[in-house]
Short mmCIF file of C-alpha atoms and ligand atoms in Angstrom, two decimals:
data_model
loop_
_atom_site.label_atom_id
_atom_site.label_comp_id
_atom_site.label_asym_id
_atom_site.label_seq_id
_atom_site.Cartn_x
_atom_site.Cartn_y
_atom_site.Cartn_z
CA MET A 1077 44.11 157.84 50.05
CA ALA A 1078 41.08 159.66 51.43
CA ASP A 1079 39.79 158.40 54.78
CA PRO A 1080 40.77 154.71 54.77
CA ALA A 1081 38.91 152.40 57.17
CA CYS A 1082 42.23 151.56 58.84
CA GLU A 1083 45.81 152.76 58.71
CA ARG A 1084 47.81 149.54 58.99
CA LEU A 1085 46.12 146.24 58.19
CA ALA A 1086 47.65 142.86 59.07
CA LEU A 1087 46.27 139.67 57.52
CA ILE A 1088 47.26 136.33 59.04
CA GLY A 1089 46.87 133.60 56.40
CA VAL A 1090 47.10 134.64 52.73
CA GLY A 1091 44.90 132.07 51.01
CA LEU A 1092 41.72 132.72 49.05
CA ILE A 1093 40.17 135.01 51.66
CA GLY A 1094 43.32 136.71 53.00
CA SER A 1095 44.61 137.49 49.51
CA SER A 1096 41.16 138.72 48.40
CA ILE A 1097 41.04 141.08 51.38
CA ALA A 1098 44.58 142.29 50.61
CA ARG A 1099 43.68 142.95 46.98
CA ALA A 1100 40.36 144.61 47.86
CA ALA A 1101 41.84 146.72 50.69
CA ARG A 1102 44.31 148.23 48.24
CA GLN A 1103 41.97 148.55 45.29
CA PHE A 1104 39.17 150.19 47.27
CA GLY A 1105 41.34 152.25 49.62
CA ALA A 1106 40.36 150.48 52.84
CA ALA A 1107 43.88 150.50 54.34
CA ARG A 1108 46.92 152.71 53.93
CA HIS A 1109 49.42 149.90 54.56
CA VAL A 1110 48.89 146.14 54.20
CA ALA A 1111 51.04 143.42 55.80
CA VAL A 1112 50.39 139.73 55.15
CA MET A 1113 51.73 136.85 57.21
CA ASP A 1114 51.55 133.12 56.50
CA SER A 1115 53.16 130.10 58.13
CA SER A 1116 53.96 128.66 54.70
CA GLN A 1117 57.19 129.90 53.13
CA GLU A 1118 55.83 129.05 49.68
CA VAL A 1119 52.68 131.14 50.26
CA VAL A 1120 54.73 134.12 51.51
CA ARG A 1121 56.98 133.84 48.45
CA ARG A 1122 53.93 133.77 46.17
CA ALA A 1123 52.29 136.70 47.98
CA SER A 1124 55.49 138.72 47.39
CA GLU A 1125 55.63 137.70 43.75
CA LEU A 1126 52.01 138.75 43.27
CA GLY A 1127 52.72 142.05 45.03
CA LEU A 1128 49.73 141.52 47.29
CA ALA A 1129 50.96 143.69 50.16
CA ASP A 1130 53.55 146.18 51.36
CA VAL A 1131 55.02 143.47 53.60
CA ALA A 1132 54.83 139.67 53.21
CA THR A 1133 56.40 137.70 56.03
CA GLN A 1134 56.41 134.51 58.11
CA ASP A 1135 57.01 136.61 61.21
CA TYR A 1136 54.11 137.54 63.52
CA ALA A 1137 55.92 140.53 65.08
CA GLN A 1138 56.66 142.06 61.68
CA ALA A 1139 53.09 141.65 60.45
CA VAL A 1140 51.13 142.55 63.59
CA GLY A 1141 53.40 145.19 65.17
CA GLY A 1142 51.90 148.64 64.62
CA ALA A 1143 48.74 147.33 62.95
CA ASP A 1144 45.43 148.93 63.97
CA LEU A 1145 43.40 146.11 62.37
CA VAL A 1146 44.45 142.44 62.42
CA ILE A 1147 42.32 139.85 60.60
CA VAL A 1148 42.95 136.14 61.04
CA CYS A 1149 42.28 134.35 57.73
CA THR A 1150 43.53 130.84 58.52
CA PRO A 1151 41.49 127.61 58.76
CA VAL A 1152 39.37 127.72 61.94
CA GLY A 1153 41.21 124.80 63.54
CA VAL A 1154 44.37 126.85 64.10
CA CYS A 1155 42.72 130.14 65.19
CA GLY A 1156 43.56 129.57 68.87
CA ASP A 1157 47.25 128.95 68.17
CA VAL A 1158 47.33 131.96 65.85
CA ALA A 1159 45.75 134.21 68.52
CA GLN A 1160 48.31 133.01 71.06
CA SER A 1161 51.17 133.75 68.66
CA LEU A 1162 50.00 137.18 67.58
CA ALA A 1163 48.79 138.51 70.97
CA PRO A 1164 52.21 139.56 72.36
CA HIS A 1165 52.82 141.76 69.30
CA LEU A 1166 49.47 143.57 69.26
CA GLN A 1167 49.56 147.34 69.53
CA LYS A 1168 47.31 148.70 72.29
CA GLY A 1169 43.86 149.53 70.92
CA ALA A 1170 44.24 147.31 67.85
CA VAL A 1171 41.04 145.72 66.57
CA VAL A 1172 41.29 141.96 66.05
CA SER A 1173 38.93 140.05 63.79
CA ASP A 1174 38.70 136.84 61.75
CA VAL A 1175 36.83 135.43 58.76
CA GLY A 1176 36.09 131.93 60.03
CA SER A 1177 33.03 130.07 58.74
CA VAL A 1178 32.21 129.04 62.34
CA LYS A 1179 32.01 131.58 65.14
CA GLY A 1180 31.41 129.79 68.49
CA ALA A 1181 34.55 127.65 68.34
CA VAL A 1182 36.68 130.50 67.01
CA VAL A 1183 35.54 132.85 69.79
CA ALA A 1184 36.21 130.15 72.41
CA GLN A 1185 39.70 129.49 71.02
CA MET A 1186 40.84 133.06 70.37
CA THR A 1187 39.32 135.19 73.16
CA PRO A 1188 41.37 133.77 76.08
CA HIS A 1189 44.62 134.88 74.40
CA LEU A 1190 43.58 138.49 73.79
CA THR A 1191 44.25 141.17 76.41
CA GLU A 1192 41.53 143.46 75.01
CA PRO A 1193 38.70 140.99 74.29
CA ALA A 1194 36.18 143.82 73.78
CA ARG A 1195 38.15 144.75 70.68
CA PHE A 1196 37.90 141.25 69.22
CA ILE A 1197 35.06 141.48 66.71
CA PRO A 1198 34.53 138.14 64.95
CA ALA A 1199 33.35 138.29 61.35
CA HIS A 1200 32.37 136.00 58.51
CA PRO A 1201 32.17 137.15 54.90
CA ILE A 1202 29.60 134.96 53.16
CA ALA A 1203 31.62 134.92 49.98
CA GLY A 1204 34.05 132.40 48.63
CA THR A 1205 34.78 129.76 46.06
CA GLU A 1206 35.95 126.15 45.98
CA PHE A 1207 39.51 127.35 45.31
CA SER A 1208 42.20 128.11 47.86
CA GLY A 1209 45.62 129.75 48.02
CA PRO A 1210 46.89 133.25 47.22
CA ASP A 1211 46.47 132.90 43.44
CA SER A 1212 42.75 132.22 43.71
CA GLY A 1213 41.78 135.48 45.44
CA PHE A 1214 40.27 138.50 43.71
CA ALA A 1215 39.43 142.03 44.79
CA THR A 1216 35.73 141.91 43.96
CA LEU A 1217 34.97 138.74 45.95
CA PHE A 1218 33.06 140.63 48.65
CA GLN A 1219 31.11 143.03 46.41
CA ASN A 1220 27.43 142.92 47.20
CA ARG A 1221 27.87 139.94 49.54
CA TRP A 1222 27.02 139.73 53.22
CA CYS A 1223 29.58 139.99 55.98
CA ILE A 1224 28.22 138.90 59.36
CA LEU A 1225 29.73 140.38 62.53
CA THR A 1226 29.21 138.64 65.88
CA PRO A 1227 30.47 141.20 68.44
CA PRO A 1228 30.63 140.18 72.12
CA GLU A 1229 28.08 141.81 74.45
CA ASN A 1230 30.71 144.18 75.87
CA ALA A 1231 32.12 144.99 72.41
CA ASP A 1232 33.92 148.28 71.98
CA ALA A 1233 31.55 150.37 69.83
CA ALA A 1234 34.41 152.08 67.99
CA ALA A 1235 35.90 148.68 67.09
CA VAL A 1236 32.57 147.48 65.64
CA GLU A 1237 32.25 150.74 63.72
CA LYS A 1238 35.77 150.44 62.32
CA LEU A 1239 35.27 146.86 61.14
CA THR A 1240 31.87 147.71 59.65
CA LYS A 1241 33.42 150.57 57.71
CA PHE A 1242 36.24 148.27 56.55
CA TRP A 1243 33.91 145.60 55.15
CA MET A 1244 31.61 148.15 53.57
CA ARG A 1245 34.62 149.67 51.83
CA LEU A 1246 35.31 146.21 50.40
CA GLY A 1247 31.77 146.26 48.97
CA ALA A 1248 30.06 144.02 51.52
CA ASN A 1249 26.72 144.50 53.27
CA VAL A 1250 27.24 144.15 56.99
CA GLU A 1251 24.83 142.48 59.43
CA THR A 1252 25.28 141.77 63.12
CA MET A 1253 24.01 138.70 64.99
CA SER A 1254 24.81 136.45 67.94
CA VAL A 1255 27.42 133.72 67.66
CA ALA A 1256 24.87 130.96 68.31
CA HIS A 1257 22.46 132.30 65.71
CA HIS A 1258 25.26 132.56 63.14
CA ASP A 1259 26.36 128.98 63.70
CA ALA A 1260 22.79 127.62 63.45
CA VAL A 1261 21.97 129.56 60.27
CA LEU A 1262 25.26 128.71 58.56
CA ALA A 1263 24.94 125.04 59.52
CA LEU A 1264 21.82 124.96 57.37
CA THR A 1265 22.73 127.34 54.54
CA SER A 1266 26.39 126.45 54.02
CA HIS A 1267 27.74 123.57 56.09
CA LEU A 1268 24.95 121.06 55.39
CA PRO A 1269 24.99 121.73 51.61
CA HIS A 1270 28.74 121.09 51.59
CA LEU A 1271 28.26 117.86 53.53
CA ILE A 1272 25.58 116.73 51.07
CA ALA A 1273 27.87 117.55 48.13
CA TYR A 1274 30.81 115.66 49.66
CA ASN A 1275 28.48 112.73 50.30
CA ILE A 1276 26.87 112.47 46.86
CA VAL A 1277 30.19 112.78 45.04
CA GLY A 1278 31.63 110.16 47.40
CA THR A 1279 28.69 107.88 46.67
CA ALA A 1280 29.27 108.18 42.90
CA ASP A 1281 32.96 107.48 43.44
CA ASP A 1282 32.21 104.36 45.49
CA PHE A 1283 30.37 102.79 42.56
CA GLY A 1284 33.68 101.98 40.91
CA ASP A 1285 35.50 102.75 37.69
CA GLU A 1286 32.76 102.12 35.14
CA THR A 1287 30.11 104.18 36.90
CA ARG A 1288 32.66 106.86 37.71
CA SER A 1289 33.51 107.40 34.05
CA GLU A 1290 29.80 107.47 33.16
CA VAL A 1291 29.25 110.01 35.90
CA ILE A 1292 31.91 112.23 34.38
CA LYS A 1293 30.61 111.69 30.86
CA PHE A 1294 26.91 112.20 31.50
CA SER A 1295 26.99 114.47 34.50
CA ALA A 1296 23.99 116.76 34.26
CA SER A 1297 24.24 120.20 35.77
CA GLY A 1298 22.84 119.08 39.14
CA PHE A 1299 25.71 116.69 39.74
CA ARG A 1300 28.26 119.09 38.26
CA ASP A 1301 27.22 121.72 40.82
CA PHE A 1302 27.81 119.19 43.59
CA THR A 1303 31.28 118.35 42.24
CA ARG A 1304 32.23 122.03 42.38
CA ILE A 1305 31.26 122.28 46.03
CA ALA A 1306 32.89 118.92 46.82
CA ALA A 1307 36.17 120.23 45.38
CA SER A 1308 36.41 122.71 48.29
CA ASP A 1309 39.47 122.65 50.51
CA PRO A 1310 39.57 119.47 52.67
CA ILE A 1311 41.41 121.05 55.63
CA MET A 1312 39.07 124.02 55.80
CA TRP A 1313 35.96 121.85 55.70
CA ARG A 1314 37.29 119.25 58.14
CA ASP A 1315 37.82 122.12 60.57
CA ILE A 1316 34.36 123.59 59.94
CA PHE A 1317 32.53 120.31 60.65
CA LEU A 1318 34.56 119.63 63.78
CA ALA A 1319 34.08 123.20 65.00
CA ASN A 1320 30.32 123.41 64.32
CA LYS A 1321 29.55 119.83 65.33
CA ASP A 1322 26.41 120.43 67.41
CA ALA A 1323 24.58 122.73 64.99
CA VAL A 1324 25.50 120.57 61.98
CA LEU A 1325 24.32 117.37 63.69
CA GLN A 1326 21.06 119.06 64.65
CA MET A 1327 20.42 120.22 61.06
CA LEU A 1328 21.45 116.82 59.72
CA GLY A 1329 18.85 115.16 61.95
CA ARG A 1330 16.16 117.45 60.56
CA PHE A 1331 17.42 116.88 57.01
CA ASN A 1332 17.22 113.10 57.41
CA GLU A 1333 13.65 113.34 58.68
CA ASP A 1334 12.60 115.44 55.68
CA LEU A 1335 14.39 113.11 53.30
CA SER A 1336 12.40 110.21 54.75
CA VAL A 1337 9.20 112.10 53.98
CA LEU A 1338 10.25 112.46 50.33
CA GLN A 1339 11.31 108.81 50.25
CA ARG A 1340 7.84 107.79 51.47
CA MET A 1341 6.09 109.97 48.88
CA ILE A 1342 8.10 108.30 46.09
CA ARG A 1343 7.43 104.81 47.48
CA ARG A 1344 3.68 105.51 47.79
CA GLY A 1345 3.45 107.18 44.39
CA ASP A 1346 2.27 110.38 46.06
CA GLY A 1347 2.57 112.68 43.02
CA GLU A 1348 0.48 115.39 44.62
CA GLY A 1349 2.76 115.48 47.65
CA LEU A 1350 5.88 115.69 45.50
CA LEU A 1351 4.36 118.43 43.35
CA GLU A 1352 3.41 120.46 46.39
CA PHE A 1353 6.89 120.02 47.90
CA PHE A 1354 8.79 120.95 44.73
CA SER A 1355 6.56 123.99 44.12
CA ARG A 1356 7.33 125.27 47.60
CA THR A 1357 11.08 124.94 47.06
CA ARG A 1358 10.84 126.67 43.67
CA ASP A 1359 9.35 129.71 45.42
CA ILE A 1360 12.42 129.91 47.66
CA ARG A 1361 14.71 129.98 44.63
CA ARG A 1362 12.59 132.73 43.10
CA SER A 1363 12.81 134.89 46.20
CA ILE A 1364 16.61 134.47 46.29
CA ILE A 1365 16.83 135.71 42.70
CA GLU A 1366 14.44 138.59 43.41
CA GLN A 1367 16.75 139.68 46.24
CA GLY A 1368 19.68 139.73 43.80
CA GLN A 1369 21.56 136.99 45.68
CA ASP A 1370 21.93 134.65 42.73
CA THR A 1371 25.49 135.51 41.75
CA ALA A 1372 27.68 132.44 42.19
CA ALA A 1373 30.85 133.96 43.62
CA PRO A 1374 33.45 132.47 41.25
CA ASP A 1375 31.73 133.60 38.05
CA PHE A 1376 30.64 136.86 39.57
CA GLY A 1377 34.19 137.72 40.55
CA ARG A 1378 35.70 136.86 37.22
CA ARG A 1379 33.00 138.63 35.30
CA ALA A 1380 33.43 141.71 37.42
CA GLU A 1381 37.20 141.72 36.86
CA GLY A 1382 36.87 140.83 33.20
CA ARG A 1383 38.92 137.65 33.70
N1 LIG B 1571 37.07 129.49 51.11
C1 LIG B 1571 35.92 130.11 51.26
O1 LIG B 1571 35.08 130.07 50.36
C2 LIG B 1571 35.66 130.84 52.54
C3 LIG B 1571 36.45 130.65 53.65
N2 LIG B 1571 36.17 131.31 54.82
C4 LIG B 1571 37.02 131.10 55.99
O2 LIG B 1571 38.24 131.75 55.71
C5 LIG B 1571 39.31 131.07 56.33
C6 LIG B 1571 40.41 130.87 55.30
O3 LIG B 1571 39.92 130.16 54.20
P1 LIG B 1571 40.66 130.19 52.79
O4 LIG B 1571 41.25 131.51 52.54
O5 LIG B 1571 39.71 129.63 51.82
O6 LIG B 1571 41.82 129.13 53.05
P2 LIG B 1571 43.18 128.91 52.26
O7 LIG B 1571 43.54 127.47 52.44
O8 LIG B 1571 43.10 129.44 50.87
O9 LIG B 1571 44.21 129.81 53.08
C7 LIG B 1571 44.55 129.60 54.42
C8 LIG B 1571 45.97 130.08 54.63
O10 LIG B 1571 46.25 130.01 56.02
C9 LIG B 1571 47.61 129.62 56.17
N3 LIG B 1571 47.82 129.09 57.50
C10 LIG B 1571 47.45 127.87 58.00
N4 LIG B 1571 47.83 127.76 59.28
C11 LIG B 1571 48.43 128.94 59.60
C12 LIG B 1571 49.05 129.44 60.80
N5 LIG B 1571 49.09 128.71 61.92
N6 LIG B 1571 49.58 130.68 60.78
C13 LIG B 1571 49.55 131.43 59.65
N7 LIG B 1571 49.00 131.00 58.49
C14 LIG B 1571 48.45 129.77 58.47
C15 LIG B 1571 47.82 128.60 55.06
O11 LIG B 1571 49.18 128.42 54.76
C16 LIG B 1571 47.01 129.21 53.92
O12 LIG B 1571 47.84 130.02 53.09
C17 LIG B 1571 38.74 129.80 56.91
O13 LIG B 1571 38.60 129.96 58.30
C18 LIG B 1571 37.38 129.66 56.28
O14 LIG B 1571 36.46 129.06 57.16
C19 LIG B 1571 35.16 132.23 54.92
C20 LIG B 1571 34.37 132.49 53.83
C21 LIG B 1571 34.53 131.79 52.57
O1 LIG B 1572 31.87 128.19 46.90
C1 LIG B 1572 30.77 128.25 47.50
O2 LIG B 1572 29.70 127.98 46.93
C2 LIG B 1572 30.71 128.66 48.91
O3 LIG B 1572 29.77 128.34 49.59
C3 LIG B 1572 31.84 129.48 49.43
C4 LIG B 1572 31.84 129.67 50.91
C5 LIG B 1572 32.46 128.73 51.71
C6 LIG B 1572 32.50 128.92 53.07
C7 LIG B 1572 31.91 130.01 53.63
O4 LIG B 1572 31.95 130.17 54.95
C8 LIG B 1572 31.29 130.97 52.85
C9 LIG B 1572 31.26 130.79 51.48
#
């Protein structure tokens, strides 16, 4: 393997993201040796069956010992406990990272346990699906997607460089920003849309059996798209909303205000207002497509792998 981004990679948590990183790291030569660790015996068994890594274990020491890059891929709510458990086994100089959808809470939970905090470089690949578990991962998940790094101010430059090289090897485009900026942007672009999807599907469900079956029968693509998002992992999303509470509540306040404006336009029969509003939003969609960001991850991944 010519010039891998790291020698020994350890992934803690082998679900959708951990198993996708394991697959990609091998396929694209990003690591010479891959160890995966999970607290679930069933997941470790499945990771072994799938041949995802050189080592699959429930033991922190076995996974983390000797690793030069350790990436925590668990739900954000347990990141602090995971950092505490892995810290005693870290090799000196190892780079530690994560993939959590929220950065502020993860940094606050993990940093106090790490003896070399300047080598903790938080990250968030903006790529995923509504599926979870080791079977749902795929090597091309990160191709042509963003991975945001939020290094601390005193970050070790070599650690940032190593992680950047790693994610680029997996096919991602890497951008760096502050923790607070990340959490505000993602509250709007990812967390709020998930909340809206959970809410609208819940509303349909609350209407009772007859409406529910009609919803399934007649669901137009708009509602179908919401049901895909609302099928996302409940533990992961509970943790995200609890961890990014302030930014999500702020965006939700803004969202409610804007919804009231639309509500008033409908009530007043303000066709011109609605037309102007919908034309503006159509332009946003067009610019997303022009930037080549229109590939829904699940389809993109399967197409790319020919599945
Ligand atoms: N699912 C998605 O689309 C994306 C998820 N993320 C982030 O990636 C992280 C992982 O998400 P997924 O892979 O989707 O979740 P997942 O549910 O597929 O996998 C999580 C794995 O972590 C394991 N785990 C839980 N507690 C643990 C502990 N204390 N020690 C060791 N392992 C433990 C679970 O057994 C499970 O196998 C989350 O923090 C999420 O915010 C980031 C980008 C996209
Ligand atoms: O499935 C989808 O549409 C997603 O939005 C996946 C996703 C979920 C969480 C993230 O932090 C990033 C991406």
